[in-house]
mmCIF file of N, CA and C in Angstrom:
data_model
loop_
_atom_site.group_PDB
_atom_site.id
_atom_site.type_symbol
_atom_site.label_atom_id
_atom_site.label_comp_id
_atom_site.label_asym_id
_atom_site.label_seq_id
_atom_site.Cartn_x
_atom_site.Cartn_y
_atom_site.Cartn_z
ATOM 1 N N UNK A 23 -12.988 2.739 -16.854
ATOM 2 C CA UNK A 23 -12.393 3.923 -16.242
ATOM 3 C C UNK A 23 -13.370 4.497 -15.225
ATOM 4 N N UNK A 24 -12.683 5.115 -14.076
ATOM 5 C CA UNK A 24 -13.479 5.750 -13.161
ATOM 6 C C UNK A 24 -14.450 7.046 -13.501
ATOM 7 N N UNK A 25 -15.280 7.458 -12.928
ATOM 8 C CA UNK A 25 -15.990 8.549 -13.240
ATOM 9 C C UNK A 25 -15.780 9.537 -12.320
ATOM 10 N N UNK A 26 -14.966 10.407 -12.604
ATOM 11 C CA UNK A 26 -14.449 11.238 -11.380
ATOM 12 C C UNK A 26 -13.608 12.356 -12.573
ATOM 13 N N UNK A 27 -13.782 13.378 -12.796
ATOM 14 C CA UNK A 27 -12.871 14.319 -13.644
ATOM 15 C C UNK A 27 -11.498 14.680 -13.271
ATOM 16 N N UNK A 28 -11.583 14.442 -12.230
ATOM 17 C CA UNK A 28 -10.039 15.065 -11.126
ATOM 18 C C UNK A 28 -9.392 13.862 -11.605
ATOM 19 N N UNK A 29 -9.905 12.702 -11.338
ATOM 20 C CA UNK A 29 -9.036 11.635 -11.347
ATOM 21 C C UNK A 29 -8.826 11.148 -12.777
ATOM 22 N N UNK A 30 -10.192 11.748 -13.736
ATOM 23 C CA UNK A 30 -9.940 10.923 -15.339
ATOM 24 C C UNK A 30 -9.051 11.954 -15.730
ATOM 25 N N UNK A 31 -8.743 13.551 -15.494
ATOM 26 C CA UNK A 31 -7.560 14.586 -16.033
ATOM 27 C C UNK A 31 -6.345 14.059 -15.568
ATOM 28 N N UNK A 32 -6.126 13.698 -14.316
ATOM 29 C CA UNK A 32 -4.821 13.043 -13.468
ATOM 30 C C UNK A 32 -4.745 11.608 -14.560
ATOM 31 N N UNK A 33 -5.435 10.956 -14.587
ATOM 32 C CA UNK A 33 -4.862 9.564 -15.642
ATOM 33 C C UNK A 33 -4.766 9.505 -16.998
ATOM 34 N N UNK A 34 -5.339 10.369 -17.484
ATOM 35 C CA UNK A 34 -5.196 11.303 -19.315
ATOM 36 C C UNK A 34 -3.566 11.569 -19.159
ATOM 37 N N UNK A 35 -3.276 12.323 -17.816
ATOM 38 C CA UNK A 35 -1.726 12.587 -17.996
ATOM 39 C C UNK A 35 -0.931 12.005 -17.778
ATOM 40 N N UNK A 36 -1.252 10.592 -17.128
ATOM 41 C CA UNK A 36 -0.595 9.545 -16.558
ATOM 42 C C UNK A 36 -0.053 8.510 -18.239
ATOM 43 N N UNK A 37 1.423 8.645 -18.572
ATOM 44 C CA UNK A 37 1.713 8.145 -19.879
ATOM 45 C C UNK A 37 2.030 6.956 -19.677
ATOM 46 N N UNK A 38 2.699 6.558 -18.282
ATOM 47 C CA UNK A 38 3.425 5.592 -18.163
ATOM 48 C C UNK A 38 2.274 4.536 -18.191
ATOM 49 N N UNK A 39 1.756 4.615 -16.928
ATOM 50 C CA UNK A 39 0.009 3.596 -17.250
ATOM 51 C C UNK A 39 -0.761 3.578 -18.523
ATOM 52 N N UNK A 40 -0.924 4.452 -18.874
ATOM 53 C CA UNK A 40 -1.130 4.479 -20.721
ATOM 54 C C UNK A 40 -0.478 3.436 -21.501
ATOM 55 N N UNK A 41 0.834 3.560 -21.330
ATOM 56 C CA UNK A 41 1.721 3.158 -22.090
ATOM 57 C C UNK A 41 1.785 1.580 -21.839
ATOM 58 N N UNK A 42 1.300 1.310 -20.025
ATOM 59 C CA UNK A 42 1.747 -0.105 -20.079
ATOM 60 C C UNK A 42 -0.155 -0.887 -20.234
ATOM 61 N N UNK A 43 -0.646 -0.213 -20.495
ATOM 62 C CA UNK A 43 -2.740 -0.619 -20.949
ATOM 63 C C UNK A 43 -3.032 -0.358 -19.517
ATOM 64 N N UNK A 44 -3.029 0.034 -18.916
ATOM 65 C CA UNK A 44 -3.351 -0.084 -16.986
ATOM 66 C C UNK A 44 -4.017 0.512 -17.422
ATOM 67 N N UNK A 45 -5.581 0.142 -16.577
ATOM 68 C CA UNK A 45 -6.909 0.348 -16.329
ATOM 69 C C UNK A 45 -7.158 0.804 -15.368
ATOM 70 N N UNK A 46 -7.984 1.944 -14.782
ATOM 71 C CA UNK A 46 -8.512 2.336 -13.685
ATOM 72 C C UNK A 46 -10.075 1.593 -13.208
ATOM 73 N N UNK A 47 -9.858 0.550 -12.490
ATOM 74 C CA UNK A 47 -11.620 0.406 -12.593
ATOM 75 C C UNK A 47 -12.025 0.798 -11.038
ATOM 76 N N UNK A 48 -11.713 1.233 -10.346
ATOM 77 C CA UNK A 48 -12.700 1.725 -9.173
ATOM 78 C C UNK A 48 -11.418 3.259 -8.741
ATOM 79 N N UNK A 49 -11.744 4.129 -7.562
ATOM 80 C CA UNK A 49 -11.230 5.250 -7.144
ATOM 81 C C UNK A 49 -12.199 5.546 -6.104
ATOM 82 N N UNK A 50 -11.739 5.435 -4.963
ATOM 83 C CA UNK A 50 -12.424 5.906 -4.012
ATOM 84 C C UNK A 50 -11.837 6.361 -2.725
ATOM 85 N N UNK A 51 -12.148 7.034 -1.966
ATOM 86 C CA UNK A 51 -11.333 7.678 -0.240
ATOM 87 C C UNK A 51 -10.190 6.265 -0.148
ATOM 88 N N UNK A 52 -9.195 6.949 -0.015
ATOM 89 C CA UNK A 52 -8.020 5.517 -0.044
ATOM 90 C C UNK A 52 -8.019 4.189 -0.320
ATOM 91 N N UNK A 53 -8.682 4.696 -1.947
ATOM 92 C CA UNK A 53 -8.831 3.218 -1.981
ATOM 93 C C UNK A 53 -8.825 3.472 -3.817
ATOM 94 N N UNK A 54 -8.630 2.108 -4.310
ATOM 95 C CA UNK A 54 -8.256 2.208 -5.919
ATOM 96 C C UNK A 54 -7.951 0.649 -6.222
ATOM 97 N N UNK A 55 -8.223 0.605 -7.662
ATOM 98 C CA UNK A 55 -8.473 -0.260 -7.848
ATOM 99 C C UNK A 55 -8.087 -0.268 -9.735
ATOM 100 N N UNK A 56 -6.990 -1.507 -10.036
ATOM 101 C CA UNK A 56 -6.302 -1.153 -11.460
ATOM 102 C C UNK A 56 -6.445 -2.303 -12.082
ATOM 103 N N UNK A 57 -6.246 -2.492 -13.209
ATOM 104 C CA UNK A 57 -5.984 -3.933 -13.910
ATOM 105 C C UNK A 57 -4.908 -3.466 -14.809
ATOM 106 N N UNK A 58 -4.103 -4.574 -15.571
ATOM 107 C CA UNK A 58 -3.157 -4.454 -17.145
ATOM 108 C C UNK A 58 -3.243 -6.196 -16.927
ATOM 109 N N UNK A 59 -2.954 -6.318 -18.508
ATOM 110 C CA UNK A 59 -2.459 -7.296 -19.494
ATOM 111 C C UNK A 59 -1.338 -7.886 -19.083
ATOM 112 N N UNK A 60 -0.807 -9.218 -19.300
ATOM 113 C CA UNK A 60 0.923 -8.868 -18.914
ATOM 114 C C UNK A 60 0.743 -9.395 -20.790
ATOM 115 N N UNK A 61 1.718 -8.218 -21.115
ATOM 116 C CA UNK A 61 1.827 -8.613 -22.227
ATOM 117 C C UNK A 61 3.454 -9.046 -22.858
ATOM 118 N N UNK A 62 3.733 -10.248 -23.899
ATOM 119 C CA UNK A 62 5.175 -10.611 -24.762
ATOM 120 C C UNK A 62 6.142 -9.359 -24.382
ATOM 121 N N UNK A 63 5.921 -7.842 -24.392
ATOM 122 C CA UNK A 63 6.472 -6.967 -24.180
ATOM 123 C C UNK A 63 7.235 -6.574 -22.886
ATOM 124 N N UNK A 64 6.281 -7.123 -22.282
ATOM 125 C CA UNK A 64 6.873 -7.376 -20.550
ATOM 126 C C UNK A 64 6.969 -8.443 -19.904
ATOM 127 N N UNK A 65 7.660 -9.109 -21.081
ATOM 128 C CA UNK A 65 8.644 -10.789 -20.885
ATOM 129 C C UNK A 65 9.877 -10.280 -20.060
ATOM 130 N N UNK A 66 10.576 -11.108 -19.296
ATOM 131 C CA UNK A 66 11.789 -10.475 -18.864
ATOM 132 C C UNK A 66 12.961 -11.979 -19.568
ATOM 133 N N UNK A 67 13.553 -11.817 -19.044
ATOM 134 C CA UNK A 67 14.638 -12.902 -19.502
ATOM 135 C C UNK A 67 14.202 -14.814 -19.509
ATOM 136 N N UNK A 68 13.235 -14.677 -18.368
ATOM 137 C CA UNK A 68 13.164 -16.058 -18.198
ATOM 138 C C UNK A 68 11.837 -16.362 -18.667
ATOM 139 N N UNK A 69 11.103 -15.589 -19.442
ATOM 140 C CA UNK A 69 9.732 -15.691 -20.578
ATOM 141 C C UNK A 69 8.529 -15.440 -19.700
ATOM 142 N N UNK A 70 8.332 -14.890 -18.294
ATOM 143 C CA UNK A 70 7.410 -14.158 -17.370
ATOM 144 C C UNK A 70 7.760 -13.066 -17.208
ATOM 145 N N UNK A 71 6.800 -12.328 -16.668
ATOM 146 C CA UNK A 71 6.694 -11.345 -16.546
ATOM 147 C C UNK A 71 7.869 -9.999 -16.081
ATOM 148 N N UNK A 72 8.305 -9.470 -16.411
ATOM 149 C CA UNK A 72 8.740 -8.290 -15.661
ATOM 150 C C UNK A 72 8.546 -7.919 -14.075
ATOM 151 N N UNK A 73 8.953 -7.917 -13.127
ATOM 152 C CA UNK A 73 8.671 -7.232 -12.343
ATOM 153 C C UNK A 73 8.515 -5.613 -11.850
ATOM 154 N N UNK A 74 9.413 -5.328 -12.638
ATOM 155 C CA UNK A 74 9.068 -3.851 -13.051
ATOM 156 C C UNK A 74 7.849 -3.220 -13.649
ATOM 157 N N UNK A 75 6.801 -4.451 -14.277
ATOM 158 C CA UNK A 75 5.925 -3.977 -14.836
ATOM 159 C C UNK A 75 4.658 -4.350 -13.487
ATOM 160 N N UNK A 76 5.021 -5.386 -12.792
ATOM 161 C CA UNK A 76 4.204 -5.669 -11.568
ATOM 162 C C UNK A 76 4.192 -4.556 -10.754
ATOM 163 N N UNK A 77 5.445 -3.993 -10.697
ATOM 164 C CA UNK A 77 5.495 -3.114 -9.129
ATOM 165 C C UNK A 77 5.046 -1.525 -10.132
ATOM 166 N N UNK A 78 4.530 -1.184 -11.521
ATOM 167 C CA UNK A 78 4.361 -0.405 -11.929
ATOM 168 C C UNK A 78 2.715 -0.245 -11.675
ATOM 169 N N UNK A 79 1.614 -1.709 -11.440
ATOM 170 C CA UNK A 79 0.849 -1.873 -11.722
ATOM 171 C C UNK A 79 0.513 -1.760 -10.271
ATOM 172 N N UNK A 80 0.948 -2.322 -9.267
ATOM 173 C CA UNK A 80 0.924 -1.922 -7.625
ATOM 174 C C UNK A 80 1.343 -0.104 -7.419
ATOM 175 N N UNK A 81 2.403 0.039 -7.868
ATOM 176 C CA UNK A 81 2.688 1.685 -7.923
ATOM 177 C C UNK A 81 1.443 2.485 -8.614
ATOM 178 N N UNK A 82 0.663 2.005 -9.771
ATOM 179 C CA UNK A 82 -0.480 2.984 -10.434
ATOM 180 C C UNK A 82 -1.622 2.929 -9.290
ATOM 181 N N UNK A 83 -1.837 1.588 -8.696
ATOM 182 C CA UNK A 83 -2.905 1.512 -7.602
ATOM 183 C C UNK A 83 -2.441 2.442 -6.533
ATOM 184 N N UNK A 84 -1.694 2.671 -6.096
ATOM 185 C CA UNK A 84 -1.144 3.116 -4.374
ATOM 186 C C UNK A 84 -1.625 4.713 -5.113
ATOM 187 N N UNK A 85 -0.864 4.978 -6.342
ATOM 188 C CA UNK A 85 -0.815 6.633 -6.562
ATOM 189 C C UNK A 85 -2.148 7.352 -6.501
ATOM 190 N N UNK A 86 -3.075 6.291 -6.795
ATOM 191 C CA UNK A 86 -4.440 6.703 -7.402
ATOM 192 C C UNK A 86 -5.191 6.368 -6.300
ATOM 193 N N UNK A 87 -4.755 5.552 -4.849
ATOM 194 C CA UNK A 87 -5.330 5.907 -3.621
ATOM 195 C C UNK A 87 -4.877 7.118 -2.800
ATOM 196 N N UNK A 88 -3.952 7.395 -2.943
ATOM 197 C CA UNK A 88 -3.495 8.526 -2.247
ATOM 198 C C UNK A 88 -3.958 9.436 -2.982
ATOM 199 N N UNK A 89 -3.876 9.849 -3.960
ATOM 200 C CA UNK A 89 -4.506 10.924 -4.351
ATOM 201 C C UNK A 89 -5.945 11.410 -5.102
ATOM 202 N N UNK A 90 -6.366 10.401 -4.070
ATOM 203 C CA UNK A 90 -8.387 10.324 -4.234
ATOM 204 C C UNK A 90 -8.676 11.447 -3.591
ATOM 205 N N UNK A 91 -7.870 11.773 -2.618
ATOM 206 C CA UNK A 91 -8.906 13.033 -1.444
ATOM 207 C C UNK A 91 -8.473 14.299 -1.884
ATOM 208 N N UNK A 92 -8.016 14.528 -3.391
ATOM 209 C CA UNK A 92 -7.958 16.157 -3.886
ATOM 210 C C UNK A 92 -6.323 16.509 -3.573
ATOM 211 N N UNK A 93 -5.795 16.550 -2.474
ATOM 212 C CA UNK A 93 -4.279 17.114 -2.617
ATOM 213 C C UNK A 93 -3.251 16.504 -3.223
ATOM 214 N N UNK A 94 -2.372 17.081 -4.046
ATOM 215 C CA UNK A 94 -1.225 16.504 -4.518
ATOM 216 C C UNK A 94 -0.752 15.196 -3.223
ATOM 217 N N UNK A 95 -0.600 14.222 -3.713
ATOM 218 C CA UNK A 95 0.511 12.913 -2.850
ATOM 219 C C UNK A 95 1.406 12.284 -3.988
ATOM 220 N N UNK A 96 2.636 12.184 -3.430
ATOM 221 C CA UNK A 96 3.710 12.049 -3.512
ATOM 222 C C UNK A 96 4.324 10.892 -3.227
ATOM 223 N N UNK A 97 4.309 9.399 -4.029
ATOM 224 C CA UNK A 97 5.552 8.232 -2.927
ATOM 225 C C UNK A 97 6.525 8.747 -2.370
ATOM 226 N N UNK A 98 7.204 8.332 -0.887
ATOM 227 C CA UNK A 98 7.824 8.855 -0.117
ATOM 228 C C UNK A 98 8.808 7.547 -0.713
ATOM 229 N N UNK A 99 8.241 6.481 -0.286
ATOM 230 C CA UNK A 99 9.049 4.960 -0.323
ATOM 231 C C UNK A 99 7.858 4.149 -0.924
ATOM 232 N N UNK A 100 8.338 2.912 -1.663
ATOM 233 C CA UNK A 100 7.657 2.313 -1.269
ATOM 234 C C UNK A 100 8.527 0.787 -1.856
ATOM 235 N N UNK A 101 8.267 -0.302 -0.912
ATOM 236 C CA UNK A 101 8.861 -2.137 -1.030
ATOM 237 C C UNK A 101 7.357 -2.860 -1.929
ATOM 238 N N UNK A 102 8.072 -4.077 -2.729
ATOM 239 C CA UNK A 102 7.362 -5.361 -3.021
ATOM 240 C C UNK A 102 7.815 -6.248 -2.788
ATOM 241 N N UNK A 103 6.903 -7.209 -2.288
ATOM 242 C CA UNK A 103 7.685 -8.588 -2.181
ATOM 243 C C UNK A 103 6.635 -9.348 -3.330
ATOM 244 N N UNK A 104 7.382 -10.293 -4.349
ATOM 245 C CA UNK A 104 7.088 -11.057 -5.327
ATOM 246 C C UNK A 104 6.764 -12.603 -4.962
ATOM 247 N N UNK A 105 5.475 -12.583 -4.921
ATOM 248 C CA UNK A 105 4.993 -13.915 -4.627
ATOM 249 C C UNK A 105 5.087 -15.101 -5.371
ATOM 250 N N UNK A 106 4.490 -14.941 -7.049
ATOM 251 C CA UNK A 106 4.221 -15.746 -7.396
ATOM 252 C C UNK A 106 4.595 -14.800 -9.456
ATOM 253 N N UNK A 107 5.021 -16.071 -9.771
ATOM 254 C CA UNK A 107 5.621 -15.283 -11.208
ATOM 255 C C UNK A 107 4.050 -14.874 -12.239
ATOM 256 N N UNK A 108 4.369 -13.859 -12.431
ATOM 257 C CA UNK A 108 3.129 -13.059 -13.854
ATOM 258 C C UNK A 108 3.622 -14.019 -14.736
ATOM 259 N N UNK A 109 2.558 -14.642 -15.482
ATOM 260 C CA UNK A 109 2.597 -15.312 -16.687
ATOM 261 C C UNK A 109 2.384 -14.547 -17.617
ATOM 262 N N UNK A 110 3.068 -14.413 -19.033
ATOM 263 C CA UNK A 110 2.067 -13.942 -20.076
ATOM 264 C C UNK A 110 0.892 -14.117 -20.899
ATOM 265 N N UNK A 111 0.395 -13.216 -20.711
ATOM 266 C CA UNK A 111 -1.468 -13.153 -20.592
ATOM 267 C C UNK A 111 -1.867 -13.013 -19.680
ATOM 268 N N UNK A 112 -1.590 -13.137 -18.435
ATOM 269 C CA UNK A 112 -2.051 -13.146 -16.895
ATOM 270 C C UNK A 112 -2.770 -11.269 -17.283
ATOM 271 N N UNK A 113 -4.657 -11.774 -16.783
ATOM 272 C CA UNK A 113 -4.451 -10.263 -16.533
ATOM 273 C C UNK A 113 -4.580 -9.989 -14.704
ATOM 274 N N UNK A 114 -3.820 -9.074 -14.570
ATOM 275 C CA UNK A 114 -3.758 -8.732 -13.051
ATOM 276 C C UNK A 114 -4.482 -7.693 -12.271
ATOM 277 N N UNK A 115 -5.047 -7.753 -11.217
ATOM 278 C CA UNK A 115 -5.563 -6.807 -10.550
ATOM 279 C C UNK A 115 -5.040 -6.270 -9.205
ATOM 280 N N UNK A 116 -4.718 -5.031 -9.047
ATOM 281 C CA UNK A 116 -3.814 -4.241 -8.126
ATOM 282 C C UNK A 116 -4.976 -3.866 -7.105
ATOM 283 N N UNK A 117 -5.291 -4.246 -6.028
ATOM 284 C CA UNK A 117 -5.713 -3.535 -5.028
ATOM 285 C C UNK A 117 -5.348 -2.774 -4.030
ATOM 286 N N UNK A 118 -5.700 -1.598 -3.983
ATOM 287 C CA UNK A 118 -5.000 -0.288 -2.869
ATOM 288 C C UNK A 118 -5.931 -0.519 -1.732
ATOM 289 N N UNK A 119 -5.460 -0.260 -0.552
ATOM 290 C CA UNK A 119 -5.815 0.048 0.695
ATOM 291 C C UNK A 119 -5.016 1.147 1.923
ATOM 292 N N UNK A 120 -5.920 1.860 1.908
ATOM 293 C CA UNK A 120 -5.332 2.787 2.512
ATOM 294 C C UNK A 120 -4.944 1.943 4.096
ATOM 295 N N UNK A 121 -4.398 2.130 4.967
ATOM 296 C CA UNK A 121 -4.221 1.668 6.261
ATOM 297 C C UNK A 121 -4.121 2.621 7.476
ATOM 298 N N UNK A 122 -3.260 3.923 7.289
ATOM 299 C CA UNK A 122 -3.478 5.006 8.325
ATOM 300 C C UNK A 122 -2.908 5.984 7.583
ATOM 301 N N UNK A 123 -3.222 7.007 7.675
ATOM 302 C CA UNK A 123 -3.536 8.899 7.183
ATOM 303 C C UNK A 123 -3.313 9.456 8.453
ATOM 304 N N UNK A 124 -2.119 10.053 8.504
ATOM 305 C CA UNK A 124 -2.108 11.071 9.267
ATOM 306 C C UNK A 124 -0.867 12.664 9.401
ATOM 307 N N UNK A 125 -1.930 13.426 9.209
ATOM 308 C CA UNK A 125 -1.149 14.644 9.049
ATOM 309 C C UNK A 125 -0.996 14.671 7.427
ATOM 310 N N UNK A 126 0.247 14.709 6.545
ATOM 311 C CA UNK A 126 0.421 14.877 5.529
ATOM 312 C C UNK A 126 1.098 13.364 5.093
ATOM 313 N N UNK A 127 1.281 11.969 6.105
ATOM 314 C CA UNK A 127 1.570 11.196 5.686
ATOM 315 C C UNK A 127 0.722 10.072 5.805
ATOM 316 N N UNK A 128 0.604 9.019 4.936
ATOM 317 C CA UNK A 128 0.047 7.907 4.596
ATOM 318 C C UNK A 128 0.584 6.706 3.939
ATOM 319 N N UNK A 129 0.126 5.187 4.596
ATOM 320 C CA UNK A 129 0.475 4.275 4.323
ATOM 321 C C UNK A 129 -0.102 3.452 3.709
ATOM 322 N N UNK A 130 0.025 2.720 2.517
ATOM 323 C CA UNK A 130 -0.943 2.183 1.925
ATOM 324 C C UNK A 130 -0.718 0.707 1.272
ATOM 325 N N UNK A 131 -1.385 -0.437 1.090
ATOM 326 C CA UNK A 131 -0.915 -2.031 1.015
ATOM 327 C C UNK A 131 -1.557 -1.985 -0.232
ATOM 328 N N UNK A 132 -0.907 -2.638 -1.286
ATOM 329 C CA UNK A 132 -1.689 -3.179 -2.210
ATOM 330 C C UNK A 132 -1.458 -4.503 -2.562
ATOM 331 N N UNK A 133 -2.658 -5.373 -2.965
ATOM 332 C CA UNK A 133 -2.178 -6.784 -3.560
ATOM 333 C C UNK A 133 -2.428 -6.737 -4.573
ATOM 334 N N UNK A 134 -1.327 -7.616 -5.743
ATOM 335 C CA UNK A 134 -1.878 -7.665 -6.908
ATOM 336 C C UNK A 134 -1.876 -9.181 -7.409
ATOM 337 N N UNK A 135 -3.052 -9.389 -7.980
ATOM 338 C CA UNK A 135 -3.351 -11.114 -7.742
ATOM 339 C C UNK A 135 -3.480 -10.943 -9.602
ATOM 340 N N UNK A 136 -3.975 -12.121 -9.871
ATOM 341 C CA UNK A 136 -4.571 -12.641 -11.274
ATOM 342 C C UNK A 136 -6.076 -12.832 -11.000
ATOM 343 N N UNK A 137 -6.489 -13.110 -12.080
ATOM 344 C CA UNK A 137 -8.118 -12.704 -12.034
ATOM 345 C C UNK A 137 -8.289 -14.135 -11.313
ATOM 346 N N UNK A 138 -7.641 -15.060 -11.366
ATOM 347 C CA UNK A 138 -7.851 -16.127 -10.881
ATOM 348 C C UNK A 138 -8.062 -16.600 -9.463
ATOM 349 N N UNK A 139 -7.104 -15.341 -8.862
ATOM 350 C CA UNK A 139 -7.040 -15.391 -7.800
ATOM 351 C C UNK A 139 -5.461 -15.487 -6.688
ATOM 352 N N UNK A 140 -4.779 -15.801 -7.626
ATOM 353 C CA UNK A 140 -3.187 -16.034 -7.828
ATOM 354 C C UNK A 140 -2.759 -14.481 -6.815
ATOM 355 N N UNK A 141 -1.834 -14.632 -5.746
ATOM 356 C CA UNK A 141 -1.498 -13.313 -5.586
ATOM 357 C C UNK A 141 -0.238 -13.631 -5.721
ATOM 358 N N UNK A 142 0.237 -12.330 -6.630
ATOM 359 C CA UNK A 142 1.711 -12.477 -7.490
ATOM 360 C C UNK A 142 2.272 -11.160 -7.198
ATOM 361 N N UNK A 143 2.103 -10.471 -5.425
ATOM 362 C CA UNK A 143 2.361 -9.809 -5.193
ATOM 363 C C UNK A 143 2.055 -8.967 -4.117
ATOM 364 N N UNK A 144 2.942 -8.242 -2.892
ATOM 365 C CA UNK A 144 2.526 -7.499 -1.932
ATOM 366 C C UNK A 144 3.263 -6.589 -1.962
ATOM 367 N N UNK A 145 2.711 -5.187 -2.174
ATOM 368 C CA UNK A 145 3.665 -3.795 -2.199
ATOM 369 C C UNK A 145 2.729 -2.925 -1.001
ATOM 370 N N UNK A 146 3.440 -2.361 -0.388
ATOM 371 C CA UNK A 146 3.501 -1.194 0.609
ATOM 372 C C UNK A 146 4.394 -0.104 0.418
ATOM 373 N N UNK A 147 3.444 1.440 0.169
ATOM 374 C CA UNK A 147 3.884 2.646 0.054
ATOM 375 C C UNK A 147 3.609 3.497 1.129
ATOM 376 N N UNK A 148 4.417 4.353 1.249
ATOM 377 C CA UNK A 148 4.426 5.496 1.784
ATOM 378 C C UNK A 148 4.247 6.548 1.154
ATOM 379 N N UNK A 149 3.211 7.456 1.462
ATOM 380 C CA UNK A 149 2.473 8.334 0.899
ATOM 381 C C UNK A 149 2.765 9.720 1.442
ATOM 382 N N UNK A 150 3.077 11.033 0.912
ATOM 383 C CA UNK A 150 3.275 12.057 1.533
ATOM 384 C C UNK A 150 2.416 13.571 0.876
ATOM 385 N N UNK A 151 1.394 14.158 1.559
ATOM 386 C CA UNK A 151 1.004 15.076 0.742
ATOM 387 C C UNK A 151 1.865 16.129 0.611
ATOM 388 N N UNK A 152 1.686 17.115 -0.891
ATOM 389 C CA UNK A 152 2.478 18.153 -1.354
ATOM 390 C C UNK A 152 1.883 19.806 -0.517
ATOM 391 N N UNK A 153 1.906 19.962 0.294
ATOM 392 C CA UNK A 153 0.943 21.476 0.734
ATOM 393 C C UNK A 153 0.717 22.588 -0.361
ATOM 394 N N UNK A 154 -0.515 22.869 -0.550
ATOM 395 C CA UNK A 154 -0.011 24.120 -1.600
ATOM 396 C C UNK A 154 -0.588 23.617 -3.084
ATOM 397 N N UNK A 155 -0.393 22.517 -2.828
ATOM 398 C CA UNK A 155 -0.121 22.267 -4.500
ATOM 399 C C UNK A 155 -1.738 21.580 -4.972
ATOM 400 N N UNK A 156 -2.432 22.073 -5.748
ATOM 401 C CA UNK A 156 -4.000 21.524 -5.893
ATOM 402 C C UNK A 156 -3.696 20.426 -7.273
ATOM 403 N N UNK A 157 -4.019 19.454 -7.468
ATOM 404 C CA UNK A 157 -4.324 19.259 -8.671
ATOM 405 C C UNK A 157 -4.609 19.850 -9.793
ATOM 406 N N UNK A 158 -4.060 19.962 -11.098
ATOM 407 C CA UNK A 158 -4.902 20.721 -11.974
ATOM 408 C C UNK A 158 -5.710 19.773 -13.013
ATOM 409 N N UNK A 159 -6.491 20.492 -13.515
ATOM 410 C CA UNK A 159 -7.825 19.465 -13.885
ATOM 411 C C UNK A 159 -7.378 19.297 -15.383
#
């Protein structure tokens, strides 16, 4: 987990990432960095992975780059395109990249590969800050 209080109170409240083991291992100025398990639980019909649990694990990365720099952010939108199927056991790593910030909106790419190297995934969000609204700790 990251060392940052803003961001370890923001992921204490975060249930859904909780819920699916998602890991925070880096947080920085538009930028973030996640892992999870694919676990039997997030089998889908054809005995791989969920994609819902992929684009949850790209969605925990994007949220936790956008909202590195202190103001509430918000997904506006955001697409995946599915590269390559999550195996179970695959553990995966979500990388955020911020790309351009401007004004109250932001765009951000994440890949999420296997430790192997496998990328089993490209999501792009749109990021929108909340005015007004601070984080609470």
């Amino acid at each position: 987990m990251v060392e940052n209080s803003r961001i370890d109170a923001l992921f204490e409240r975060d249930r859904a990432c909780r819920g699916a083991g998602i890991v925070l291992d880096e947080v920085a100025g538009g930028r973030a960095v996640a892992r999870m398990k694919v676990t039997e639980e997030m089998a889908n019909a054809h005995g791989i992975g969920h994609g819902g649990y992929v684009f949850l694990l790209a969605d925990a990365a994007f949220s936790y780059a956008c909202n590195s720099y202190g103001p509430v952010a918000l997904a506006q939108g955001a697409q995946v395109t599915f590269l390559a199927p999550a195996q179970l056991g695959d553990e995966l790593i979500a990388e955020a990249t911020e790309r351009t910030r401007s004004g109250r909106q932001g765009v951000y790419d994440v890949t999420v590969r296997t430790v192997a190297g496998t990328v089993v995934a490209e999501f792009r969000g749109q990021a929108v800050l909340i005015a007004g609204v601070p984080h609470s700790a």
